[in-house]
Amino acid sequence: GNFLLANFEAHLKESCLHFSRRVGYRCPSCAVVFGGVNSIKSHIQTSHCEVFHKCPICPMAFKSAPSAHAHVYTQHPGFSNQQSKMIYKCAMCDTVFTHKPLLSSHFDQHL
């Protein structure tokens, strides 16, 4: 609308609170708003990113270590003493990382 300058300044300070608003980061998966980059990164990593147990021999990955172990035992009997490796899948783009800190730093390109 049309405001006089004094009315406009009062509106900004008292009505719309434009100058007192804070930056927030909305989670793209669940729409919860966080006050800082570190808090949303932590939230996405703990709540929305999936962890898999990758077979050390082939590209297969499983949701649990016992499932990965059973796969290695039955499909790769000569390698049954090898442990599965944990991999971390980004919830925002499905990129997979072998180390959790790499996933955390990867979030910077999304945020």
PDB file of N, CA, C and O in Angstrom, residues 18-87:
ATOM      1  N   HIS A  18      10.373  -7.007  10.066  1.00  0.00           N
ATOM      2  CA  HIS A  18      11.339  -7.323   9.020  1.00  0.00           C
ATOM      3  C   HIS A  18      12.780  -7.311   9.526  1.00  0.00           C
ATOM      4  O   HIS A  18      13.570  -8.189   9.192  1.00  0.00           O
ATOM      5  N   PHE A  19      13.122  -6.349  10.352  1.00  0.00           N
ATOM      6  CA  PHE A  19      14.513  -6.229  10.800  1.00  0.00           C
ATOM      7  C   PHE A  19      14.868  -7.190  11.922  1.00  0.00           C
ATOM      8  O   PHE A  19      16.030  -7.365  12.243  1.00  0.00           O
ATOM      9  N   SER A  20      13.902  -7.824  12.525  1.00  0.00           N
ATOM     10  CA  SER A  20      14.204  -8.744  13.620  1.00  0.00           C
ATOM     11  C   SER A  20      14.126 -10.201  13.201  1.00  0.00           C
ATOM     12  O   SER A  20      14.316 -11.096  14.015  1.00  0.00           O
ATOM     13  N   ARG A  21      13.839 -10.443  11.956  1.00  0.00           N
ATOM     14  CA  ARG A  21      13.755 -11.835  11.485  1.00  0.00           C
ATOM     15  C   ARG A  21      15.138 -12.460  11.445  1.00  0.00           C
ATOM     16  O   ARG A  21      16.135 -11.799  11.211  1.00  0.00           O
ATOM     17  N   ARG A  22      15.164 -13.771  11.649  1.00  0.00           N
ATOM     18  CA  ARG A  22      16.429 -14.501  11.633  1.00  0.00           C
ATOM     19  C   ARG A  22      16.458 -15.449  10.455  1.00  0.00           C
ATOM     20  O   ARG A  22      15.423 -15.919   9.998  1.00  0.00           O
ATOM     21  N   VAL A  23      17.663 -15.759  10.009  1.00  0.00           N
ATOM     22  CA  VAL A  23      17.823 -16.718   8.926  1.00  0.00           C
ATOM     23  C   VAL A  23      17.564 -18.106   9.479  1.00  0.00           C
ATOM     24  O   VAL A  23      18.011 -18.452  10.565  1.00  0.00           O
ATOM     25  N   GLY A  24      16.838 -18.896   8.735  1.00  0.00           N
ATOM     26  CA  GLY A  24      16.578 -20.273   9.129  1.00  0.00           C
ATOM     27  C   GLY A  24      16.867 -21.205   7.967  1.00  0.00           C
ATOM     28  O   GLY A  24      16.873 -20.791   6.810  1.00  0.00           O
ATOM     29  N   TYR A  25      17.112 -22.455   8.280  1.00  0.00           N
ATOM     30  CA  TYR A  25      17.396 -23.468   7.269  1.00  0.00           C
ATOM     31  C   TYR A  25      16.340 -24.558   7.383  1.00  0.00           C
ATOM     32  O   TYR A  25      16.231 -25.217   8.415  1.00  0.00           O
ATOM     33  N   ARG A  26      15.560 -24.732   6.314  1.00  0.00           N
ATOM     34  CA  ARG A  26      14.478 -25.714   6.317  1.00  0.00           C
ATOM     35  C   ARG A  26      14.978 -27.037   5.754  1.00  0.00           C
ATOM     36  O   ARG A  26      15.564 -27.081   4.668  1.00  0.00           O
ATOM     37  N   CYS A  27      14.736 -28.103   6.492  1.00  0.00           N
ATOM     38  CA  CYS A  27      15.123 -29.439   6.034  1.00  0.00           C
ATOM     39  C   CYS A  27      14.279 -29.803   4.815  1.00  0.00           C
ATOM     40  O   CYS A  27      13.049 -29.733   4.875  1.00  0.00           O
ATOM     41  N   PRO A  28      14.912 -30.187   3.708  1.00  0.00           N
ATOM     42  CA  PRO A  28      14.140 -30.529   2.507  1.00  0.00           C
ATOM     43  C   PRO A  28      13.365 -31.837   2.636  1.00  0.00           C
ATOM     44  O   PRO A  28      12.444 -32.081   1.873  1.00  0.00           O
ATOM     45  N   SER A  29      13.710 -32.651   3.619  1.00  0.00           N
ATOM     46  CA  SER A  29      13.035 -33.937   3.784  1.00  0.00           C
ATOM     47  C   SER A  29      11.813 -33.870   4.692  1.00  0.00           C
ATOM     48  O   SER A  29      10.807 -34.508   4.425  1.00  0.00           O
ATOM     49  N   CYS A  30      11.901 -33.095   5.785  1.00  0.00           N
ATOM     50  CA  CYS A  30      10.796 -33.081   6.750  1.00  0.00           C
ATOM     51  C   CYS A  30      10.283 -31.684   7.079  1.00  0.00           C
ATOM     52  O   CYS A  30       9.378 -31.534   7.888  1.00  0.00           O
ATOM     53  N   ALA A  31      10.874 -30.651   6.480  1.00  0.00           N
ATOM     54  CA  ALA A  31      10.441 -29.257   6.604  1.00  0.00           C
ATOM     55  C   ALA A  31      10.656 -28.635   7.982  1.00  0.00           C
ATOM     56  O   ALA A  31      10.165 -27.550   8.240  1.00  0.00           O
ATOM     57  N   VAL A  32      11.402 -29.254   8.881  1.00  0.00           N
ATOM     58  CA  VAL A  32      11.726 -28.648  10.170  1.00  0.00           C
ATOM     59  C   VAL A  32      12.746 -27.538   9.914  1.00  0.00           C
ATOM     60  O   VAL A  32      13.633 -27.681   9.077  1.00  0.00           O
ATOM     61  N   VAL A  33      12.619 -26.420  10.626  1.00  0.00           N
ATOM     62  CA  VAL A  33      13.512 -25.276  10.428  1.00  0.00           C
ATOM     63  C   VAL A  33      14.561 -25.242  11.539  1.00  0.00           C
ATOM     64  O   VAL A  33      14.234 -25.419  12.712  1.00  0.00           O
ATOM     65  N   PHE A  34      15.811 -25.004  11.158  1.00  0.00           N
ATOM     66  CA  PHE A  34      16.924 -24.952  12.095  1.00  0.00           C
ATOM     67  C   PHE A  34      17.585 -23.584  12.009  1.00  0.00           C
ATOM     68  O   PHE A  34      17.605 -22.952  10.956  1.00  0.00           O
ATOM     69  N   GLY A  35      18.163 -23.145  13.109  1.00  0.00           N
ATOM     70  CA  GLY A  35      18.752 -21.825  13.191  1.00  0.00           C
ATOM     71  C   GLY A  35      20.143 -21.712  12.618  1.00  0.00           C
ATOM     72  O   GLY A  35      20.591 -20.616  12.295  1.00  0.00           O
ATOM     73  N   GLY A  36      20.853 -22.806  12.469  1.00  0.00           N
ATOM     74  CA  GLY A  36      22.224 -22.737  11.984  1.00  0.00           C
ATOM     75  C   GLY A  36      22.555 -23.854  11.023  1.00  0.00           C
ATOM     76  O   GLY A  36      21.877 -24.880  10.975  1.00  0.00           O
ATOM     77  N   VAL A  37      23.624 -23.650  10.264  1.00  0.00           N
ATOM     78  CA  VAL A  37      24.056 -24.638   9.275  1.00  0.00           C
ATOM     79  C   VAL A  37      24.468 -25.941   9.951  1.00  0.00           C
ATOM     80  O   VAL A  37      24.111 -27.024   9.490  1.00  0.00           O
ATOM     81  N   ASN A  38      25.211 -25.846  11.046  1.00  0.00           N
ATOM     82  CA  ASN A  38      25.673 -27.061  11.715  1.00  0.00           C
ATOM     83  C   ASN A  38      24.523 -27.896  12.248  1.00  0.00           C
ATOM     84  O   ASN A  38      24.562 -29.123  12.189  1.00  0.00           O
ATOM     85  N   SER A  39      23.485 -27.244  12.751  1.00  0.00           N
ATOM     86  CA  SER A  39      22.364 -28.007  13.307  1.00  0.00           C
ATOM     87  C   SER A  39      21.575 -28.712  12.209  1.00  0.00           C
ATOM     88  O   SER A  39      21.145 -29.848  12.395  1.00  0.00           O
ATOM     89  N   ILE A  40      21.395 -28.081  11.055  1.00  0.00           N
ATOM     90  CA  ILE A  40      20.660 -28.770   9.988  1.00  0.00           C
ATOM     91  C   ILE A  40      21.507 -29.893   9.382  1.00  0.00           C
ATOM     92  O   ILE A  40      20.996 -30.950   9.043  1.00  0.00           O
ATOM     93  N   LYS A  41      22.830 -29.676   9.279  1.00  0.00           N
ATOM     94  CA  LYS A  41      23.701 -30.733   8.778  1.00  0.00           C
ATOM     95  C   LYS A  41      23.642 -31.951   9.686  1.00  0.00           C
ATOM     96  O   LYS A  41      23.529 -33.086   9.222  1.00  0.00           O
ATOM     97  N   SER A  42      23.708 -31.717  10.975  1.00  0.00           N
ATOM     98  CA  SER A  42      23.636 -32.809  11.938  1.00  0.00           C
ATOM     99  C   SER A  42      22.290 -33.526  11.851  1.00  0.00           C
ATOM    100  O   SER A  42      22.217 -34.756  11.871  1.00  0.00           O
ATOM    101  N   HIS A  43      21.213 -32.754  11.733  1.00  0.00           N
ATOM    102  CA  HIS A  43      19.875 -33.336  11.631  1.00  0.00           C
ATOM    103  C   HIS A  43      19.746 -34.226  10.403  1.00  0.00           C
ATOM    104  O   HIS A  43      19.274 -35.364  10.491  1.00  0.00           O
ATOM    105  N   ILE A  44      20.169 -33.716   9.245  1.00  0.00           N
ATOM    106  CA  ILE A  44      20.042 -34.500   8.010  1.00  0.00           C
ATOM    107  C   ILE A  44      20.867 -35.768   8.098  1.00  0.00           C
ATOM    108  O   ILE A  44      20.411 -36.851   7.723  1.00  0.00           O
ATOM    109  N   GLN A  45      22.072 -35.641   8.634  1.00  0.00           N
ATOM    110  CA  GLN A  45      22.949 -36.803   8.718  1.00  0.00           C
ATOM    111  C   GLN A  45      22.390 -37.877   9.639  1.00  0.00           C
ATOM    112  O   GLN A  45      22.433 -39.055   9.320  1.00  0.00           O
ATOM    113  N   THR A  46      21.828 -37.478  10.782  1.00  0.00           N
ATOM    114  CA  THR A  46      21.339 -38.472  11.732  1.00  0.00           C
ATOM    115  C   THR A  46      19.932 -38.957  11.424  1.00  0.00           C
ATOM    116  O   THR A  46      19.601 -40.104  11.718  1.00  0.00           O
ATOM    117  N   SER A  47      19.101 -38.121  10.794  1.00  0.00           N
ATOM    118  CA  SER A  47      17.698 -38.491  10.593  1.00  0.00           C
ATOM    119  C   SER A  47      17.364 -39.000   9.197  1.00  0.00           C
ATOM    120  O   SER A  47      16.422 -39.775   9.041  1.00  0.00           O
ATOM    121  N   HIS A  48      18.081 -38.554   8.184  1.00  0.00           N
ATOM    122  CA  HIS A  48      17.652 -38.860   6.825  1.00  0.00           C
ATOM    123  C   HIS A  48      18.662 -39.621   5.973  1.00  0.00           C
ATOM    124  O   HIS A  48      18.283 -40.184   4.957  1.00  0.00           O
ATOM    125  N   CYS A  49      19.934 -39.594   6.335  1.00  0.00           N
ATOM    126  CA  CYS A  49      20.937 -40.312   5.543  1.00  0.00           C
ATOM    127  C   CYS A  49      20.962 -41.775   5.944  1.00  0.00           C
ATOM    128  O   CYS A  49      20.863 -42.108   7.118  1.00  0.00           O
ATOM    129  N   GLU A  50      21.095 -42.614   4.951  1.00  0.00           N
ATOM    130  CA  GLU A  50      21.104 -44.055   5.208  1.00  0.00           C
ATOM    131  C   GLU A  50      22.537 -44.573   5.317  1.00  0.00           C
ATOM    132  O   GLU A  50      23.435 -44.091   4.640  1.00  0.00           O
ATOM    133  N   VAL A  51      22.691 -45.572   6.177  1.00  0.00           N
ATOM    134  CA  VAL A  51      23.983 -46.230   6.352  1.00  0.00           C
ATOM    135  C   VAL A  51      23.824 -47.651   5.834  1.00  0.00           C
ATOM    136  O   VAL A  51      22.847 -48.339   6.139  1.00  0.00           O
ATOM    137  N   PHE A  52      24.771 -48.078   5.028  1.00  0.00           N
ATOM    138  CA  PHE A  52      24.740 -49.430   4.470  1.00  0.00           C
ATOM    139  C   PHE A  52      26.038 -50.147   4.815  1.00  0.00           C
ATOM    140  O   PHE A  52      27.054 -49.522   5.090  1.00  0.00           O
ATOM    141  N   HIS A  53      25.971 -51.457   4.770  1.00  0.00           N
ATOM    142  CA  HIS A  53      27.133 -52.317   4.985  1.00  0.00           C
ATOM    143  C   HIS A  53      27.465 -52.927   3.628  1.00  0.00           C
ATOM    144  O   HIS A  53      26.728 -53.762   3.123  1.00  0.00           O
ATOM    145  N   LYS A  54      28.571 -52.473   3.039  1.00  0.00           N
ATOM    146  CA  LYS A  54      28.948 -52.898   1.692  1.00  0.00           C
ATOM    147  C   LYS A  54      29.797 -54.151   1.726  1.00  0.00           C
ATOM    148  O   LYS A  54      30.707 -54.286   2.541  1.00  0.00           O
ATOM    149  N   CYS A  55      29.477 -55.037   0.829  1.00  0.00           N
ATOM    150  CA  CYS A  55      30.272 -56.250   0.657  1.00  0.00           C
ATOM    151  C   CYS A  55      31.684 -55.845   0.239  1.00  0.00           C
ATOM    152  O   CYS A  55      31.860 -55.012  -0.650  1.00  0.00           O
ATOM    153  N   PRO A  56      32.730 -56.419   0.874  1.00  0.00           N
ATOM    154  CA  PRO A  56      34.107 -56.056   0.504  1.00  0.00           C
ATOM    155  C   PRO A  56      34.548 -56.630  -0.847  1.00  0.00           C
ATOM    156  O   PRO A  56      35.592 -56.252  -1.361  1.00  0.00           O
ATOM    157  N   ILE A  57      33.739 -57.512  -1.424  1.00  0.00           N
ATOM    158  CA  ILE A  57      34.123 -58.179  -2.671  1.00  0.00           C
ATOM    159  C   ILE A  57      33.378 -57.608  -3.882  1.00  0.00           C
ATOM    160  O   ILE A  57      33.981 -57.332  -4.912  1.00  0.00           O
ATOM    161  N   CYS A  58      32.079 -57.432  -3.760  1.00  0.00           N
ATOM    162  CA  CYS A  58      31.264 -56.991  -4.889  1.00  0.00           C
ATOM    163  C   CYS A  58      30.510 -55.706  -4.540  1.00  0.00           C
ATOM    164  O   CYS A  58      30.581 -55.235  -3.407  1.00  0.00           O
ATOM    165  N   PRO A  59      29.753 -55.135  -5.469  1.00  0.00           N
ATOM    166  CA  PRO A  59      29.066 -53.860  -5.210  1.00  0.00           C
ATOM    167  C   PRO A  59      27.822 -53.934  -4.327  1.00  0.00           C
ATOM    168  O   PRO A  59      27.221 -52.905  -4.045  1.00  0.00           O
ATOM    169  N   MET A  60      27.434 -55.095  -3.879  1.00  0.00           N
ATOM    170  CA  MET A  60      26.216 -55.237  -3.074  1.00  0.00           C
ATOM    171  C   MET A  60      26.370 -54.524  -1.727  1.00  0.00           C
ATOM    172  O   MET A  60      27.457 -54.513  -1.144  1.00  0.00           O
ATOM    173  N   ALA A  61      25.266 -53.956  -1.241  1.00  0.00           N
ATOM    174  CA  ALA A  61      25.249 -53.292   0.062  1.00  0.00           C
ATOM    175  C   ALA A  61      23.958 -53.678   0.787  1.00  0.00           C
ATOM    176  O   ALA A  61      22.924 -53.905   0.157  1.00  0.00           O
ATOM    177  N   PHE A  62      24.035 -53.710   2.115  1.00  0.00           N
ATOM    178  CA  PHE A  62      22.923 -54.202   2.934  1.00  0.00           C
ATOM    179  C   PHE A  62      22.657 -53.261   4.091  1.00  0.00           C
ATOM    180  O   PHE A  62      23.535 -52.520   4.522  1.00  0.00           O
ATOM    181  N   LYS A  63      21.426 -53.319   4.605  1.00  0.00           N
ATOM    182  CA  LYS A  63      21.029 -52.446   5.705  1.00  0.00           C
ATOM    183  C   LYS A  63      21.607 -52.888   7.041  1.00  0.00           C
ATOM    184  O   LYS A  63      21.664 -52.100   7.973  1.00  0.00           O
ATOM    185  N   SER A  64      22.033 -54.120   7.170  1.00  0.00           N
ATOM    186  CA  SER A  64      22.573 -54.586   8.450  1.00  0.00           C
ATOM    187  C   SER A  64      23.859 -55.366   8.231  1.00  0.00           C
ATOM    188  O   SER A  64      24.082 -55.958   7.168  1.00  0.00           O
ATOM    189  N   ALA A  65      24.695 -55.377   9.255  1.00  0.00           N
ATOM    190  CA  ALA A  65      25.959 -56.120   9.191  1.00  0.00           C
ATOM    191  C   ALA A  65      25.717 -57.628   9.077  1.00  0.00           C
ATOM    192  O   ALA A  65      26.407 -58.291   8.297  1.00  0.00           O
ATOM    193  N   PRO A  66      24.744 -58.204   9.821  1.00  0.00           N
ATOM    194  CA  PRO A  66      24.500 -59.643   9.653  1.00  0.00           C
ATOM    195  C   PRO A  66      24.074 -60.020   8.235  1.00  0.00           C
ATOM    196  O   PRO A  66      24.472 -61.075   7.733  1.00  0.00           O
ATOM    197  N   SER A  67      23.305 -59.181   7.580  1.00  0.00           N
ATOM    198  CA  SER A  67      22.905 -59.467   6.196  1.00  0.00           C
ATOM    199  C   SER A  67      24.109 -59.440   5.269  1.00  0.00           C
ATOM    200  O   SER A  67      24.243 -60.294   4.381  1.00  0.00           O
ATOM    201  N   ALA A  68      24.993 -58.484   5.467  1.00  0.00           N
ATOM    202  CA  ALA A  68      26.205 -58.401   4.652  1.00  0.00           C
ATOM    203  C   ALA A  68      27.096 -59.615   4.906  1.00  0.00           C
ATOM    204  O   ALA A  68      27.649 -60.200   3.966  1.00  0.00           O
ATOM    205  N   HIS A  69      27.215 -59.995   6.178  1.00  0.00           N
ATOM    206  CA  HIS A  69      28.038 -61.161   6.520  1.00  0.00           C
ATOM    207  C   HIS A  69      27.460 -62.435   5.891  1.00  0.00           C
ATOM    208  O   HIS A  69      28.209 -63.262   5.348  1.00  0.00           O
ATOM    209  N   ALA A  70      26.151 -62.601   5.946  1.00  0.00           N
ATOM    210  CA  ALA A  70      25.516 -63.777   5.339  1.00  0.00           C
ATOM    211  C   ALA A  70      25.746 -63.797   3.837  1.00  0.00           C
ATOM    212  O   ALA A  70      25.993 -64.864   3.254  1.00  0.00           O
ATOM    213  N   HIS A  71      25.692 -62.639   3.208  1.00  0.00           N
ATOM    214  CA  HIS A  71      25.956 -62.550   1.771  1.00  0.00           C
ATOM    215  C   HIS A  71      27.387 -62.986   1.458  1.00  0.00           C
ATOM    216  O   HIS A  71      27.608 -63.790   0.550  1.00  0.00           O
ATOM    217  N   VAL A  72      28.350 -62.464   2.190  1.00  0.00           N
ATOM    218  CA  VAL A  72      29.752 -62.820   1.955  1.00  0.00           C
ATOM    219  C   VAL A  72      29.949 -64.315   2.184  1.00  0.00           C
ATOM    220  O   VAL A  72      30.628 -64.989   1.398  1.00  0.00           O
ATOM    221  N   TYR A  73      29.344 -64.844   3.228  1.00  0.00           N
ATOM    222  CA  TYR A  73      29.489 -66.261   3.569  1.00  0.00           C
ATOM    223  C   TYR A  73      28.941 -67.170   2.459  1.00  0.00           C
ATOM    224  O   TYR A  73      29.562 -68.178   2.117  1.00  0.00           O
ATOM    225  N   THR A  74      27.775 -66.779   1.890  1.00  0.00           N
ATOM    226  CA  THR A  74      27.155 -67.641   0.876  1.00  0.00           C
ATOM    227  C   THR A  74      27.648 -67.365  -0.540  1.00  0.00           C
ATOM    228  O   THR A  74      27.787 -68.297  -1.329  1.00  0.00           O
ATOM    229  N   GLN A  75      27.901 -66.104  -0.875  1.00  0.00           N
ATOM    230  CA  GLN A  75      28.255 -65.753  -2.251  1.00  0.00           C
ATOM    231  C   GLN A  75      29.762 -65.717  -2.511  1.00  0.00           C
ATOM    232  O   GLN A  75      30.192 -65.861  -3.645  1.00  0.00           O
ATOM    233  N   HIS A  76      30.547 -65.484  -1.466  1.00  0.00           N
ATOM    234  CA  HIS A  76      32.000 -65.414  -1.597  1.00  0.00           C
ATOM    235  C   HIS A  76      32.639 -66.271  -0.504  1.00  0.00           C
ATOM    236  O   HIS A  76      33.315 -65.741   0.386  1.00  0.00           O
ATOM    237  N   PRO A  77      32.449 -67.583  -0.548  1.00  0.00           N
ATOM    238  CA  PRO A  77      32.892 -68.449   0.565  1.00  0.00           C
ATOM    239  C   PRO A  77      34.383 -68.380   0.870  1.00  0.00           C
ATOM    240  O   PRO A  77      34.781 -68.541   2.025  1.00  0.00           O
ATOM    241  N   GLY A  78      35.200 -68.082  -0.084  1.00  0.00           N
ATOM    242  CA  GLY A  78      36.632 -67.983   0.160  1.00  0.00           C
ATOM    243  C   GLY A  78      37.033 -66.712   0.912  1.00  0.00           C
ATOM    244  O   GLY A  78      38.146 -66.600   1.400  1.00  0.00           O
ATOM    245  N   PHE A  79      36.118 -65.775   1.035  1.00  0.00           N
ATOM    246  CA  PHE A  79      36.408 -64.491   1.668  1.00  0.00           C
ATOM    247  C   PHE A  79      35.565 -64.255   2.913  1.00  0.00           C
ATOM    248  O   PHE A  79      35.386 -63.119   3.346  1.00  0.00           O
ATOM    249  N   SER A  80      35.035 -65.324   3.512  1.00  0.00           N
ATOM    250  CA  SER A  80      34.081 -65.175   4.616  1.00  0.00           C
ATOM    251  C   SER A  80      34.686 -64.533   5.869  1.00  0.00           C
ATOM    252  O   SER A  80      33.956 -64.127   6.764  1.00  0.00           O
ATOM    253  N   ASN A  81      36.004 -64.404   5.933  1.00  0.00           N
ATOM    254  CA  ASN A  81      36.623 -63.764   7.102  1.00  0.00           C
ATOM    255  C   ASN A  81      36.711 -62.239   6.953  1.00  0.00           C
ATOM    256  O   ASN A  81      37.066 -61.543   7.901  1.00  0.00           O
ATOM    257  N   GLN A  82      36.378 -61.701   5.783  1.00  0.00           N
ATOM    258  CA  GLN A  82      36.440 -60.250   5.571  1.00  0.00           C
ATOM    259  C   GLN A  82      35.159 -59.570   6.070  1.00  0.00           C
ATOM    260  O   GLN A  82      34.067 -60.103   5.921  1.00  0.00           O
ATOM    261  N   GLN A  83      35.318 -58.407   6.656  1.00  0.00           N
ATOM    262  CA  GLN A  83      34.198 -57.650   7.208  1.00  0.00           C
ATOM    263  C   GLN A  83      33.622 -56.690   6.165  1.00  0.00           C
ATOM    264  O   GLN A  83      34.344 -56.199   5.303  1.00  0.00           O
ATOM    265  N   SER A  84      32.339 -56.420   6.306  1.00  0.00           N
ATOM    266  CA  SER A  84      31.713 -55.430   5.429  1.00  0.00           C
ATOM    267  C   SER A  84      32.196 -54.038   5.824  1.00  0.00           C
ATOM    268  O   SER A  84      32.650 -53.815   6.943  1.00  0.00           O
ATOM    269  N   LYS A  85      32.073 -53.102   4.895  1.00  0.00           N
ATOM    270  CA  LYS A  85      32.491 -51.721   5.144  1.00  0.00           C
ATOM    271  C   LYS A  85      31.244 -50.848   5.190  1.00  0.00           C
ATOM    272  O   LYS A  85      30.326 -51.016   4.384  1.00  0.00           O
ATOM    273  N   MET A  86      31.214 -49.907   6.123  1.00  0.00           N
ATOM    274  CA  MET A  86      30.075 -49.010   6.216  1.00  0.00           C
ATOM    275  C   MET A  86      30.205 -47.906   5.172  1.00  0.00           C
ATOM    276  O   MET A  86      31.287 -47.351   4.975  1.00  0.00           O
ATOM    277  N   ILE A  87      29.083 -47.623   4.496  1.00  0.00           N
ATOM    278  CA  ILE A  87      29.033 -46.527   3.540  1.00  0.00           C
ATOM    279  C   ILE A  87      27.832 -45.649   3.900  1.00  0.00           C
ATOM    280  O   ILE A  87      26.858 -46.116   4.490  1.00  0.00           O
TER     281      ILE A  87
END
